[in-house]
Coordinates of C-alpha atoms in Angstrom, one line a residue:
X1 CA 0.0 0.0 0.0
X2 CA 1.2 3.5 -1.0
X3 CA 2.0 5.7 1.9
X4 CA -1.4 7.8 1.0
X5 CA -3.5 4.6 1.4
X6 CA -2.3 4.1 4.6
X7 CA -2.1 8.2 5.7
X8 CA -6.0 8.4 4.7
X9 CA -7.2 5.4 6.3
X10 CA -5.2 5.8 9.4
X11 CA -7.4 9.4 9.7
X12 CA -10.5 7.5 9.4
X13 CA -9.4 4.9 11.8
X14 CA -8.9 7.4 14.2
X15 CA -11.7 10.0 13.3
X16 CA -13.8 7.2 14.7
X17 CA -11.9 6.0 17.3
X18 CA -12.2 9.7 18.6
X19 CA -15.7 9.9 18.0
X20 CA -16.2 6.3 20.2
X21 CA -14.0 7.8 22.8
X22 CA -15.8 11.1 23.3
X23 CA -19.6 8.8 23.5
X24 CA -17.6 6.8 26.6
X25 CA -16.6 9.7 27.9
X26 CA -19.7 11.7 27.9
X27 CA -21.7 8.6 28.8
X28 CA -19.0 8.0 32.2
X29 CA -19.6 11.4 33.1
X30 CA -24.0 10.5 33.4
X31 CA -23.7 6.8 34.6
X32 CA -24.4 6.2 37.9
X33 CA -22.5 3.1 39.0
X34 CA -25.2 0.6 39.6
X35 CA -25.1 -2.9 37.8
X36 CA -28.3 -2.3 35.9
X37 CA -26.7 0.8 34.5
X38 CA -23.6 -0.6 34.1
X39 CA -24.5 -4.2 32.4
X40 CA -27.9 -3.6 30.9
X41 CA -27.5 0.4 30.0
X42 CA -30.4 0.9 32.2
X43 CA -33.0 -0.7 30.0
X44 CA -33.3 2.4 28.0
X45 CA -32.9 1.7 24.8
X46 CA -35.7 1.4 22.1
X47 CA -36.5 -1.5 19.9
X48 CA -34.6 0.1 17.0
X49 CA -31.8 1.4 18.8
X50 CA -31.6 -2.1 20.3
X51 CA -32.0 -4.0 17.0
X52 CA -29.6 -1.6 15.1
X53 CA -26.9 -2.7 18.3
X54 CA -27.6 -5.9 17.8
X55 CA -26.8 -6.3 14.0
X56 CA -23.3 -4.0 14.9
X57 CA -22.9 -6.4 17.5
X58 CA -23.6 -9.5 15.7
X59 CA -22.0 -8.2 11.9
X60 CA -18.2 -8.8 13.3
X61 CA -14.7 -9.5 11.5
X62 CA -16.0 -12.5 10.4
X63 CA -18.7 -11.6 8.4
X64 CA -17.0 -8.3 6.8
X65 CA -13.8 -10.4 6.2
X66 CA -13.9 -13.4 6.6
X67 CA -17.7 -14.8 5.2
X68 CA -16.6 -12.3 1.9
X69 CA -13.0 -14.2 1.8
X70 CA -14.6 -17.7 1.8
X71 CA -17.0 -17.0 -0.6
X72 CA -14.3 -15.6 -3.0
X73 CA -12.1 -18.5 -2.6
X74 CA -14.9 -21.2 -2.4
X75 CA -18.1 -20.0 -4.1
X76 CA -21.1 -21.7 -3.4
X77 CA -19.7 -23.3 -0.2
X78 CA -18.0 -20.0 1.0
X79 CA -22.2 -19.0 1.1
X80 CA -23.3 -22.0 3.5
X81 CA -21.7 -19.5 6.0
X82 CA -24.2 -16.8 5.3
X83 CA -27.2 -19.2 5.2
X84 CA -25.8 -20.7 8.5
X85 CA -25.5 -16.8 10.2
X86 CA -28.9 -15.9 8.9
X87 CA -31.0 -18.8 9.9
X88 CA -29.9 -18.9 13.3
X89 CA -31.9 -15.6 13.8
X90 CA -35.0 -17.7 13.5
X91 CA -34.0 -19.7 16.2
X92 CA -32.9 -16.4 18.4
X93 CA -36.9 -14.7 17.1
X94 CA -39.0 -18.0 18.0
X95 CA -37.4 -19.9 21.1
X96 CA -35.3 -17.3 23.0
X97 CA -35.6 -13.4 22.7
X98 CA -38.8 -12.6 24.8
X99 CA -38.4 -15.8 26.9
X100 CA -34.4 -14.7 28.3
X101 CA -35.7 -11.2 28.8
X102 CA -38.4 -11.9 31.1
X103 CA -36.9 -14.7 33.1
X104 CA -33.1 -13.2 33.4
X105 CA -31.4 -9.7 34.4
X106 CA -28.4 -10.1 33.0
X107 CA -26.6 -12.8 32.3
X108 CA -27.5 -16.2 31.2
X109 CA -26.9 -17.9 34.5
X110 CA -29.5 -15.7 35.6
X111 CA -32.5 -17.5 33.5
X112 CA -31.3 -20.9 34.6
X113 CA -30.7 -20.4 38.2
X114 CA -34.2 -19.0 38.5
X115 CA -35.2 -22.3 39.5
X116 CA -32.0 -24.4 40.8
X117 CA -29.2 -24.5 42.9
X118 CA -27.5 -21.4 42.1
X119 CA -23.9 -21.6 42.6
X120 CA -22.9 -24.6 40.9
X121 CA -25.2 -23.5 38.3
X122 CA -23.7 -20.5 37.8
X123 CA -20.2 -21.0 38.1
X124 CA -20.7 -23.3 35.3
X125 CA -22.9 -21.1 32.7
X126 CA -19.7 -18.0 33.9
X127 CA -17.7 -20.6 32.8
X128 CA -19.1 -21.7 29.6
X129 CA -19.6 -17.7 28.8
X130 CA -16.0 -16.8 29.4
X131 CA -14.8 -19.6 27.6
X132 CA -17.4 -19.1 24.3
X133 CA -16.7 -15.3 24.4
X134 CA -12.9 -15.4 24.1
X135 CA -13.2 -17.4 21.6
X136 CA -15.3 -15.5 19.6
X137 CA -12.7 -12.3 20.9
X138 CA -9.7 -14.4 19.1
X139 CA -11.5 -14.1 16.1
X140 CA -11.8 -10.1 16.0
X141 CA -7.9 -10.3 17.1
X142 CA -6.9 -11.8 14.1
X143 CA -8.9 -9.8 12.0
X144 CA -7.2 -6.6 13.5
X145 CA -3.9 -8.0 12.5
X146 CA -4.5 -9.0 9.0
X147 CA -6.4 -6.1 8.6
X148 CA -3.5 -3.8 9.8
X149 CA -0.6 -5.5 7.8
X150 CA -2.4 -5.0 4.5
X151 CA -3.2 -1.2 5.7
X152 CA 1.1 -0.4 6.1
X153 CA 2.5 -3.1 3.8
X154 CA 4.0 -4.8 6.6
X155 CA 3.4 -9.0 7.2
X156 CA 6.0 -8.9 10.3
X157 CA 4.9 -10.5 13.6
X158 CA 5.7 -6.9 15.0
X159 CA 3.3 -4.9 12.9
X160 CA 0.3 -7.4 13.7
X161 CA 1.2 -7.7 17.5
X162 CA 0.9 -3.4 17.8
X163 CA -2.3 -3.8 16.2
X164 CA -4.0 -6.3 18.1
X165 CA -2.3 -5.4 21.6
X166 CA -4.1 -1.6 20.5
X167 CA -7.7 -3.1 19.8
X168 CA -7.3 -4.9 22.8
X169 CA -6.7 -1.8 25.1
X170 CA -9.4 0.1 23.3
X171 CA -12.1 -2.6 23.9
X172 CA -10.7 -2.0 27.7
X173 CA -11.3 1.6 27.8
X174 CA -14.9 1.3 26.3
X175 CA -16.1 -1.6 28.3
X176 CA -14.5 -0.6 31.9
X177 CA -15.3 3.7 31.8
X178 CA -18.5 3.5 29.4
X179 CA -20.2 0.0 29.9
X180 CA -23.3 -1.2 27.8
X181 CA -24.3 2.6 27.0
X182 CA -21.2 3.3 25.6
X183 CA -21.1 0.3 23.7
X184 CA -24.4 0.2 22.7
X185 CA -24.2 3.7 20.7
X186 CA -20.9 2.1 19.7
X187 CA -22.7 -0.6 18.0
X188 CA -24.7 1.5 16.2
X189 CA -22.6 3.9 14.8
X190 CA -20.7 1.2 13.5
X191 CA -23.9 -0.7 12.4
X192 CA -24.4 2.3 10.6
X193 CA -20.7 3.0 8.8
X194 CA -20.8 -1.1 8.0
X195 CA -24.3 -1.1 6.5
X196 CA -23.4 2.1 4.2
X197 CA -20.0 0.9 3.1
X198 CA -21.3 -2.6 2.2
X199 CA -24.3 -0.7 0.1
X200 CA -21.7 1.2 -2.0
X201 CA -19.3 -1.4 -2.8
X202 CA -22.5 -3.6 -3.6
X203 CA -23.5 -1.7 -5.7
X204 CA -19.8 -0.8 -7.6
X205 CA -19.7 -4.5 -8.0
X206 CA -22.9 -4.1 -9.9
X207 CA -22.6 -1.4 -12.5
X208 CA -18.8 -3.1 -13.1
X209 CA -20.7 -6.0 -14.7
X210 CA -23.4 -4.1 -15.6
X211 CA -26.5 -5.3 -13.0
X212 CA -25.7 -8.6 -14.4
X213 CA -25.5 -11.1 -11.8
X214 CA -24.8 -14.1 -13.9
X215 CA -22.2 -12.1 -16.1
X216 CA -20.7 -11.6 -12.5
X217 CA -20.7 -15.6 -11.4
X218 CA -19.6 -16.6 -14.7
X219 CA -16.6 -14.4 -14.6
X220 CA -16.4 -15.3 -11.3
X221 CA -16.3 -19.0 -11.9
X222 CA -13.7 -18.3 -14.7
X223 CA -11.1 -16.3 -12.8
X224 CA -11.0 -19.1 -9.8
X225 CA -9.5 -21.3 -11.9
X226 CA -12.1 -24.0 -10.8
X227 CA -14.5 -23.5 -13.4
X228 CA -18.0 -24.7 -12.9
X229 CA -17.2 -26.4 -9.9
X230 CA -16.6 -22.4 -8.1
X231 CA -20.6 -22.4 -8.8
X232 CA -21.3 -25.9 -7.2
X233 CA -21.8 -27.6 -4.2
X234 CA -18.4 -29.9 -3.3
X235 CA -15.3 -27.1 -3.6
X236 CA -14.6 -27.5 0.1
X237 CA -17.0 -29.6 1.9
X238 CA -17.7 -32.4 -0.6
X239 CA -14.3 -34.2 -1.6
X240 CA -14.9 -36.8 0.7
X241 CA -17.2 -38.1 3.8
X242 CA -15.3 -36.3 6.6
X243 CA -15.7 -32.9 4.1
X244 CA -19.4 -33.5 4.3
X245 CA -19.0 -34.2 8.0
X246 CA -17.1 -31.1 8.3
X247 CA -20.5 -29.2 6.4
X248 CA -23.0 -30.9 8.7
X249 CA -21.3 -30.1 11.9
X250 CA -20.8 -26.5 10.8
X251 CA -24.0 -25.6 9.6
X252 CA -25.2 -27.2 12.9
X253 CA -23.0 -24.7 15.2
X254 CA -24.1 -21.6 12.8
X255 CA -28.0 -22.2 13.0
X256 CA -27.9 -23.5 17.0
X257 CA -25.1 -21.3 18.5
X258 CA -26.6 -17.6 18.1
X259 CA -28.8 -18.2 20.6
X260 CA -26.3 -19.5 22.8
X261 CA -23.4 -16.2 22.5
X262 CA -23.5 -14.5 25.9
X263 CA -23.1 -11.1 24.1
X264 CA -26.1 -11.8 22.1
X265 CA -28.5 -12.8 25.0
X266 CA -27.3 -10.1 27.2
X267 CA -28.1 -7.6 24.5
X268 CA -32.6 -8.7 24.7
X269 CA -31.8 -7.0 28.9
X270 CA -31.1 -3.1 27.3
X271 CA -34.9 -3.1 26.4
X272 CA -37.8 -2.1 28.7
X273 CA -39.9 -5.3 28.1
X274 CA -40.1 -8.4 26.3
X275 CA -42.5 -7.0 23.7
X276 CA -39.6 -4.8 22.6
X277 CA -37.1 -7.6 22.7
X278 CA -38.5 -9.2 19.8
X279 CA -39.0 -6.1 18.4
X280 CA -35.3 -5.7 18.6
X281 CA -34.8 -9.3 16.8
X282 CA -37.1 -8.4 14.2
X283 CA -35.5 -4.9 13.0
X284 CA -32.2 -6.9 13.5
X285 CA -33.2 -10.0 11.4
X286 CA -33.7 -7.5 8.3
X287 CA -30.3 -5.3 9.0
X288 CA -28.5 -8.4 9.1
X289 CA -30.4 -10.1 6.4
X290 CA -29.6 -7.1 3.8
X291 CA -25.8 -7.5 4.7
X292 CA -25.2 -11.3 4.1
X293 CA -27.3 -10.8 0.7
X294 CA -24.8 -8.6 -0.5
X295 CA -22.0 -10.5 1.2
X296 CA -22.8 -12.8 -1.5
X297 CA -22.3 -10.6 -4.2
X298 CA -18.9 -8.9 -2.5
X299 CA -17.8 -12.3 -2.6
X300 CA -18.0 -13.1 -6.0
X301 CA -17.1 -10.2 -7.0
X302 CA -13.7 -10.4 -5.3
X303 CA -13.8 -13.5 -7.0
X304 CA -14.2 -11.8 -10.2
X305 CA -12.2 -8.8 -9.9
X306 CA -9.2 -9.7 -7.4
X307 CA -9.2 -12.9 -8.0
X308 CA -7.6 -15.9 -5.8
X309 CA -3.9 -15.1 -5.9
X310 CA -4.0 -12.1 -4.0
X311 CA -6.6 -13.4 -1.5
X312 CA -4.6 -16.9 -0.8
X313 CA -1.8 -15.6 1.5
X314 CA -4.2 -14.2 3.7
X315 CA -7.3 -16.5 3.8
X316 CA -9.5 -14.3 2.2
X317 CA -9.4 -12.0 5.3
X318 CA -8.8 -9.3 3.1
X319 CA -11.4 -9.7 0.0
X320 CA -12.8 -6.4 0.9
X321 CA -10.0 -4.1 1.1
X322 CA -9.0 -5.6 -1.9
X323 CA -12.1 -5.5 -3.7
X324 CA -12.5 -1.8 -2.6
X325 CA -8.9 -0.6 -4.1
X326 CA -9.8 -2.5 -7.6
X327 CA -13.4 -0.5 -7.9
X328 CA -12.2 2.8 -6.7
X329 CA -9.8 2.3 -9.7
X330 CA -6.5 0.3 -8.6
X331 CA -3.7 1.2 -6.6
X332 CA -2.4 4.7 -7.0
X333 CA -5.9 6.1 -8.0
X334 CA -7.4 8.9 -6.0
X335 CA -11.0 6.6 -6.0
X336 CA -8.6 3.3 -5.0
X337 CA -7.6 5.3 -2.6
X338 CA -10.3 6.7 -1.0
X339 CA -12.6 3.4 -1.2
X340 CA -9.8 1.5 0.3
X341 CA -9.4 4.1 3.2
X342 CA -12.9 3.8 4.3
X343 CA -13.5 0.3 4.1
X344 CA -10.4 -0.1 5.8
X345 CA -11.4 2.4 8.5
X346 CA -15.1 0.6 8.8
X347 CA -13.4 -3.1 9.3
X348 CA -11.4 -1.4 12.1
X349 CA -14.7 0.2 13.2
X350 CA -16.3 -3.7 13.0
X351 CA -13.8 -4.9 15.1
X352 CA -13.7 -2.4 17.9
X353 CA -17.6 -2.1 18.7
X354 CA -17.9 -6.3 18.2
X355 CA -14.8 -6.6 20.5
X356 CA -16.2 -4.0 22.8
X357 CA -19.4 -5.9 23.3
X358 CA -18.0 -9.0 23.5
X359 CA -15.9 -8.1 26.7
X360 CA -18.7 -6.4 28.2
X361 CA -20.7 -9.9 28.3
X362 CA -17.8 -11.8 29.3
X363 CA -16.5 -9.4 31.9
X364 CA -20.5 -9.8 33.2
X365 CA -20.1 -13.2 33.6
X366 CA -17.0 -13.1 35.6
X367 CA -18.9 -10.5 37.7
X368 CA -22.3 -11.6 38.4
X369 CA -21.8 -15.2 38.1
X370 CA -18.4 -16.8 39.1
X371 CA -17.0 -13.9 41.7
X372 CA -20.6 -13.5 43.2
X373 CA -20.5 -17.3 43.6
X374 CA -17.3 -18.0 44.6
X375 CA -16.4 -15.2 47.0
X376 CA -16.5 -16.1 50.6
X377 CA -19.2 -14.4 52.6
X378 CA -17.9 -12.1 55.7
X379 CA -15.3 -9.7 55.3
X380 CA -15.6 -6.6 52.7
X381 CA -16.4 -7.9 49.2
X382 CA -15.9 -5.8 46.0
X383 CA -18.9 -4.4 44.3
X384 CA -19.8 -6.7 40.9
X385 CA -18.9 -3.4 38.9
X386 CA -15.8 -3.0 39.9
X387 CA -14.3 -6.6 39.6
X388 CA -16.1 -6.5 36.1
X389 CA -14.0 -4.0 34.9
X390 CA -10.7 -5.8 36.5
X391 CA -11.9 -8.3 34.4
X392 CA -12.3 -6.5 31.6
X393 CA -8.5 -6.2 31.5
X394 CA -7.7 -9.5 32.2
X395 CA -9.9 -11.0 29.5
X396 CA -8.7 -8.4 26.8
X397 CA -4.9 -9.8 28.0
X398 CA -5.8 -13.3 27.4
X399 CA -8.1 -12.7 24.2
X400 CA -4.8 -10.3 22.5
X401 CA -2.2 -13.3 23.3
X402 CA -4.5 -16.0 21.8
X403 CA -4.6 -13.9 18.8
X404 CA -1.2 -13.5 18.3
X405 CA -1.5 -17.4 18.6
X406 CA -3.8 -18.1 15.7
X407 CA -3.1 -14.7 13.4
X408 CA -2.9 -17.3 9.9
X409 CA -6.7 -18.3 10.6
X410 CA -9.4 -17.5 8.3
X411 CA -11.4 -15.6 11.0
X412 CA -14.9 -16.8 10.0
X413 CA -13.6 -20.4 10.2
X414 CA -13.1 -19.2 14.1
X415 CA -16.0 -17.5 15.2
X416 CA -17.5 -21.0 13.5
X417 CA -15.4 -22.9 16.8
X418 CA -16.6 -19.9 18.6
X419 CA -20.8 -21.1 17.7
X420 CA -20.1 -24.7 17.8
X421 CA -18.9 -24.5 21.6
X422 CA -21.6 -21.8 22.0
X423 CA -24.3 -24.7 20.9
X424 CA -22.8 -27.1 22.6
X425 CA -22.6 -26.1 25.9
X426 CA -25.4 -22.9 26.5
X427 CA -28.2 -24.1 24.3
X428 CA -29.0 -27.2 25.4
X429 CA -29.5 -25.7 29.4
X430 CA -31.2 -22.7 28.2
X431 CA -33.8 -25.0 26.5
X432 CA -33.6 -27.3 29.1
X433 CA -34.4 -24.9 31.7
X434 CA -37.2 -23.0 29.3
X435 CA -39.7 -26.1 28.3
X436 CA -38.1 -28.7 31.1
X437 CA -40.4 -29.3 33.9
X438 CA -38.1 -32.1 36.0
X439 CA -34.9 -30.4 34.9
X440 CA -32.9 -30.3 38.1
X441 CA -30.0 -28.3 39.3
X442 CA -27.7 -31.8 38.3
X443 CA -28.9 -31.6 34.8
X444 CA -27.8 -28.1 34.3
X445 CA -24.6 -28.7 35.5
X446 CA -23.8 -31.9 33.7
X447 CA -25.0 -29.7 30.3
X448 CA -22.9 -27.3 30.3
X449 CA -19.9 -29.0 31.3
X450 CA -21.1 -32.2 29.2
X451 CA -21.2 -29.6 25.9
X452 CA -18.3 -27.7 26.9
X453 CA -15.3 -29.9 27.9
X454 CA -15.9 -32.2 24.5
X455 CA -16.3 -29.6 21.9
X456 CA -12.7 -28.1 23.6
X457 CA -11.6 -31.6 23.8
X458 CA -12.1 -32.3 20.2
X459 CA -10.9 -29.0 19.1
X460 CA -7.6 -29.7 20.6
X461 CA -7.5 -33.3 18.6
X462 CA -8.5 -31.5 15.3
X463 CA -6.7 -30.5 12.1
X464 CA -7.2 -26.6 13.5
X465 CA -4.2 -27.4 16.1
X466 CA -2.0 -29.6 14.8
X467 CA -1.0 -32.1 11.9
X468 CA -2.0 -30.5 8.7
X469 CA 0.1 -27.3 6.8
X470 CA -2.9 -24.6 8.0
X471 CA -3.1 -25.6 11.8
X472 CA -1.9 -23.8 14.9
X473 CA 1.1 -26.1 15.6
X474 CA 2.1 -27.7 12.3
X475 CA 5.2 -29.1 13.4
X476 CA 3.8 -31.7 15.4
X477 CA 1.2 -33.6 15.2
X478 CA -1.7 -35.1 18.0
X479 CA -4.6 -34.9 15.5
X480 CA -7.2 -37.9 16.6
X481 CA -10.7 -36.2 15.5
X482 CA -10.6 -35.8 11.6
X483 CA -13.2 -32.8 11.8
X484 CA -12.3 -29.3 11.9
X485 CA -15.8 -28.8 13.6
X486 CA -17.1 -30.6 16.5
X487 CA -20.7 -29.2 17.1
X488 CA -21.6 -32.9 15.3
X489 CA -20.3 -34.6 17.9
X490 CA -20.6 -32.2 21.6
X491 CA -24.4 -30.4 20.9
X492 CA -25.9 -33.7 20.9
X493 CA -23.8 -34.6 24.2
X494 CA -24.3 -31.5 25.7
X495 CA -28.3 -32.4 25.1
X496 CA -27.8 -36.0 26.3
X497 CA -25.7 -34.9 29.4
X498 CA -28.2 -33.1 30.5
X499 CA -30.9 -35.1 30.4
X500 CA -28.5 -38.0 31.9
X501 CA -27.9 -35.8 34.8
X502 CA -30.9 -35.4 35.1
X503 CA -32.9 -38.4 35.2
X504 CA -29.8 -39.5 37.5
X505 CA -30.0 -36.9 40.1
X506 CA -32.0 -37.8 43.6
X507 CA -33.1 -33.6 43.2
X508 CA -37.1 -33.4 42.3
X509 CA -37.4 -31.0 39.7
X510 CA -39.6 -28.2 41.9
X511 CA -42.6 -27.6 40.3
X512 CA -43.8 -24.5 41.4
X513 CA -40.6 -22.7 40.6
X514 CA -41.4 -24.2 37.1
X515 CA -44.8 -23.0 37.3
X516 CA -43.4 -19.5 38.3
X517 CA -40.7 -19.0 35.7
X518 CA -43.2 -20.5 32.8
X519 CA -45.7 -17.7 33.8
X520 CA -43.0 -15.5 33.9
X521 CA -41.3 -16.5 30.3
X522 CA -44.6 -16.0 28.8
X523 CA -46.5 -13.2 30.4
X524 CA -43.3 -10.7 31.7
X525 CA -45.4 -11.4 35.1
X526 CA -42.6 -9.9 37.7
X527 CA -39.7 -9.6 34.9
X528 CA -37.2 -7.2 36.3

């Protein structure tokens, strides 16, 4: 990149990391230290606010990079991402929106331990939180880096270690002075930059080829060097049974681990009722349903335009930077320049209000669930603010040296790890614990660890670590589970485990606190 390129969109980059700054700071000047204010924004926000937040929150690295990427290296299976992201909204709309924001406050330990033992219970979904949300925080690491090599021409370890060690302290700042009001206008400013930049490159794609989408595939199909087979189902998932494996089990963590991400759920508790929780998920559903549609045709178009050479050495992570200097007319234009500036400056943008939210939920969990739990009674105790925004910085340490760790992922492929342990482990005792009326206190304990533990387990014996060219530790080799995704596998034992503890467990499931929270799902009846 020309040092203009980089002056421009280091500008924009921090025009809007300004802008974010002075919303924390104004909002730390008018909060008023309580937990409601602190984790839920005090329930302020309207259904569109909400649902704008929620698409900002939702539309991270990995759909802006990576889901692009894949789709201009793969095609038709780069899109099984996209269907896999959108559908899971109808899971979120139907089964869990209004139900989590009448029976919790803020986390989702709360909804469970509404009617079991509550410090094993929650120690176990803080647990399963912390661990699904740093995941999902390695993936918006490695975008940062890939993102900020391309930006100054630089592939060192150096340049990409600056950049995600800077994320990391901004998403710091933002969660630990502003908290969910901060972030939430974060959200949707950014929301707002992402959904305008992808409308303007979709539709440069467009008049390049004319408003002819099958000019567009065909070209596409030609430039890939895979002919045809760019257009079909099979380029990455279909060369063999454990490919097709590999499909199932990640179109089963898309679709069933949205409504498992702790930064998701805990975003339904910044609305007044559970009336405009659904709401939110409705004005959400079409903001992020516009954006994957013309993910699709970003995709391709990188396809046809860039093409795969340039996308190759770094996993498609930067299609859309790419994509954006080619239509603004090439490298050294005044358009190139420009286009690639703001795109640039809007995947930093992605990155910092995703990362930001993300933090916030986990930092919740470590808060409200595991310290309240664990800390000994007597003596003087922290307040739950405070020790979230200690662990704020501890989680933005850990989540930046992961990063470094797995910088030469595609990042959708992660945030994929990040659903599938997501699925595994949350879903099945949030269900559980919705429609269950002998689910007992054993059940939800042996659910979450019984999802958890083996979708870890298996990632660790995968390709993604070790024994193939692309993994983590290529040099050696301990790979005993031939799938790259395990949600096959752990979300039907985190599902059996818990009905296994369950029906195993001397407990009686209590029916009038089942009675009580199935009024209060469905009615809002004494909903905080």
């Amino acid at each position: 990149m020309t040092g203009t390129h980089q002056t421009l969109a280091l500008l924009l980059f921090s025009l809007f990391v300004a802008v974010t700054l002075g919303i924390t700071t104004w909002v730390s000047r008018r909060r008023h230290g309580s937990a409601e204010e602190f984790y839920a924004g005090g329930r302020l926000f309207s259904p569109m606010e909400n649902g704008f937040a929620i698409a900002g929150d939702y539309m991270s690295a990995a759909s802006f990079l990576g889901v692009t990427g894949l789709i201009a290296l793969y095609g038709y299976d780069g899109m099984l991402y996209v269907v896999g992201f959108l559908v899971a909204w109808l899971v979120v709309l139907f089964l869990v929106a209004e139900l989590v924001r009448n029976c919790g406050r803020f986390t989702l330990a709360d909804v469970i331990a509404a009617r079991m033992s509550e410090r094993p219970v929650r120690i176990a979904a803080g647990t399963s939180s912390v661990t699904v949300s740093v995941l999902y925080l390695v993936a918006q690491m490695v975008g940062a880096g890939s993102l900020v090599a391309l930006l100054l021409g630089r592939t060192s370890g150096a340049a990409q270690a600056w950049a995600v060690i800077g994320v990391g302290a901004l998403m710091v700042i933002y969660v630990s002075l502003g908290g969910m009001r901060a972030t939430t206008w974060i959200q949707i400013v950014k929301a707002v930059l992402l959904l305008s930049g992808t409308v303007a490159l979709t539709v440069l794609v467009l008049v390049r080829f004319h408003g002819d989408f099958d000019r567009l595939l065909l070209t596409a199909a030609e430039r890939s060097g895979h002919g045809n087979a760019f257009l079909a189902p099979g380029l990455k998932y279909g060369g063999n049974w454990t490919a097709r494996l590999d499909f199932i089990s990640l179109g089963l963590a898309l679709v069933l681990g949205t409504a498992g991400l702790p930064h998701i759920l805990s975003r339904f508790y910044t609305v007044p009722t559970a009336r405009a929780a659904r709401r939110s998920t409705v004005w959400s559903i079409g903001l992020i349903g516009g954006f994957y549609l013309m993910t699709i045709v970003l995709g391709f178009g990188a396809a046809a335009v860039v093409g795969p050479d340039a996308l190759l050495p770094s996993n498609g992570n930067t299609a859309m930077p790419l994509l954006a200097l080619d239509l603004g007319g090439g490298a050294g234009s005044t358009g190139g320049t420009v286009l690639f500036a703001v795109v640039a400056a809007v995947a930093f943008a992605t990155i910092l209000a995703v990362v930001a939210g993300i933090t916030l939920a986990s930092s919740a969990s470590v808060a409200h669930d595991l310290y309240a739990s664990l800390r000994r009674s007597g003596g003087k105790a922290r307040s739950e603010v405070t020790v979230a925004r200690f662990a704020a910085v501890g989680i933005g340490v850990v989540a930046i040296a992961l990063g470094l760790l797995a910088r030469d992922l595609n990042v959708a492929f992660l945030v994929g790890l990040a659903f599938a342990v997501a699925a595994s482990a949350n879903l099945p005792v949030l269900l559980y614990s919705l429609f269950w009326r002998s689910f007992t206190t054993r059940g939800a304990v042996w659910a979450v660890y019984g999802g958890l533990v083996p979708a870890l387990v298996l990632v660790l014996l995968s390709p993604v670590v070790s024994g193939s060219p692309g993994s983590l530790f290529p040099g050696v080799d301990f790979q005993y589970f031939p799938l790259q995704n395990p949600g096959i596998v752990s979300i039907p034992l985190g599902f059996v485990a818990g009905w296994l503890g369950t029906v195993t467990s001397d407990e009686v499931g209590d029916e009038a606190k089942y009675a009580e929270t199935e009024v209060r799902s469905l009615t809002g009846a004494g909903a905080v």
